[in-house]
Amino acid sequence: MQRIGVFVCWCGSNIAGTVDVEKVSEALKNEPGVVFSTNYQYMCSQAGQDIIKDAIAEHKLTGIVVCSCSPRMHEATFRKTAAAAGLNSYMVEIANIREQCSWVHKDMQSGTEKAIILGKAAVAKVNLNAPLTPGESPVTKRALVIGGGIAGIQTALDIAEAGFPVDIVEKKPTIGGKMAQLDKTFPTLDCAACILTPKMVDVAQNDKIRIFSYSEVEEIGGFVGNFTVKIKKKARYVKEDVCTGCGICTEKCPQKKVPNEFNMGMDNRRAVYIPFAQAVPKVATIDPNYCTMLKTGKCGVCAKVCTAGAIDYTQKDEIIEEKYGAIVAATGFNPISMDKFDEFAYNQSKDVITSLEFERLTNAAGPTAGKLLRPSDGKHPHTIVFVQCVGSRCDACAEKGKEYCSKICCMYTAKHAMLTRDKYPDTDVYVFYIDVRTPGKAFDEFYRRAVEEYGVHYIKGMVGKVSPEGDKLMVRASDLLANKQLNIAADLVVLAAAIEPDKSARPLATMLTASMDTNDFFTEAHPKLRPVESPTAGVFLSGTCQGPKDIPETVSQASAAAAKVIGLLAKDKLMGNPCVAQSNELMCNGCSSCERVCPYGAITYADKEFRMPDRTVAIRRVAMVNEAVCQGCGACTVACPSGAMDLKGFATSQIIAEVDAICK
Amino acid sequence: MSKEMENLKSEIIRSSGVNPKKCMRCGKCTGTCPAFDEMEYHPHQFVYMVESGDIEPLLNSKSLYKCLTCFACVDRCPRGVEPAKLVEAVRLSVIRKQGANHLKADDIPALLDDEMPQQAIVSALRKYSK
């Protein structure tokens, strides 16, 4: 028979305001097994915890029930309290009489009644609790960062700085991500390449960091501390360790008509290419969709001109298997497609471009060598219209666009407008906005400078239609403050397209069993208090894969994710969760139902010898649970037809006892 | 808001199926409206004025009959507010009291085709009857 102590918390007036705590502790005194019951203003305070410790010693308690807030809040606190007093942590049960009781009830009588019932259920469960000891598992001291943009780069550098090896997997031929495509960065206007490329070089030179470029994650198995990952290194038909990055092949390749994705398709590259001058690794890649040699077997120019002998047309995709203790998702974003926004004529006119295309048009390494020229005729545009919120802040039911604010567009548009006026003062620049959102250090000052010092015309209103007429773009828009409709003959229209998570994020989330929101952004374990961790243990989030972010925020989050990874890798052993499934071999009939439903692959089968009642020995196939892999979800306990599977700490008998106590 | 306006507002909202609270005041409807110059009150004003219960000026405005029912504002509204439906509902609240339709109901079947929005027919039936 257990000796149970009950501790009812007032939580100030949070609980005591709607629940008669005195009545609750009095009522629970008479429950079977209860030898002590009390209440206190704040059980989680030091004084409250001392009450629990003293009671455990004085009344020789073998189990305790704390009637307080959600176990998500303070279960860990009270388990530590019990352990400090020499009681097994798993002999503690929480009855949630705050979130599930006092906060949802208005009437004291019904609140009190429900609190007593919840307390009774917890007491009934503790009566059947048994002490549990968590198992230990080793930690592989290596991290995997998926995505090599500024988020992945910063996370990898910080983890390596702490002395742990890191691998970066990047699907493109070079790391650098979106930031490498940008011209200047707000609000300080330093050049993106000038601050990014030194970091890329740091990554390349760091002996703790390996870069798997032009590679993708194929398969992820295992669990926190012990992930096994298969990485596909796609064939680039160039020997990475031999290529010197001299670029002669990229000049001699006769296939010149390949849209250059780095310049947003605004110019062409060759079939063999290095994305940009500062690429890391600086190694050529042959695009198999365009290479004449790979398609027809006739060409071979690059192999002839390569003095290093790095070209290898027979290269095959390679699968690398590696073990990791922690995984960081840093898969980034893309601007959404403008195909559904016919009213802006994006697909009709070359002179309607997205903001990322505008970045390339103003970038010294871009298709126009930094001169702002119209894509259609190469002329300098004299009237430019910027349209904000294209596809952002849309209705949830709308077929096109996203419901969220993309967060970065207000600032980069202010930057584009300001830089245009600075370089080309003869240009009229209009920005159509719904709201200007500039929360951030020195952000609003930046926007005001665009208006006050650089004379950018900010107009509250929205562009309704863009129609190409001759070499002009007729822009029809509203000016809400003047209650007017404007018709502007523009030379260039720039759309601030909404951003969305990269398409690779969803399949990755499936492999990681990490959760996502309806927009395919990774969900954090807690929106405020655990913003860089996924709810899946050992998986961390860095950058825009978690939500729209600018560069300063991305870098902060990337470092925060690294700190969490370092905290994990610094441990030699991880304490497991002892509330895992166990199979009663005497009852198991080897049907495999549990193995089929287990989402973690924690169940295997083995043939075991059993001594039968007639003293013969029979061999039976029985289920075995890998306790380190089991997450304690309980799916197997429901699937098991013979009742052999049970969950430690949440045994069927305990749950039935709770239900009985509630229904009594 | 007077009781009478309160009732009229809820009637307009009910019959149009439009929720003016969804409007984020971007003005894309007005930026896109081909009848802008003809209208005293523009699509975004219809939405705002109905929501704030300032409906009296709309009832007496010629704007009601200048809306082409082209549905450009409905198509382009990022928030799915559907201003043209609201204009139509205000228009109907006036016309229903006046009677006398522009078209006869019997004329309608001959005018129907698959491309035409049903509401355009209803508009045609009523808006020129003044």
CSV table of C-alpha atoms in Angstrom, one decimal, chain A residues 7 132 395 534 540 545 561 626 630 652:
chain,number,residue,atom,x,y,z
A,7,PHE,CA,-0.4,19.1,-2.3
A,132,LEU,CA,11.2,4.0,-12.8
A,395,ASP,CA,-7.1,35.8,-47.1
A,534,SER,CA,11.7,21.4,-32.9
A,540,PHE,CA,16.9,22.3,-34.2
A,545,CYS,CA,12.7,27.6,-42.4
A,561,ALA,CA,20.4,26.9,-32.5
A,626,ASN,CA,14.5,-0.8,-28.1
A,630,CYS,CA,11.0,4.3,-28.1
A,652,THR,CA,-3.4,0.3,-19.0
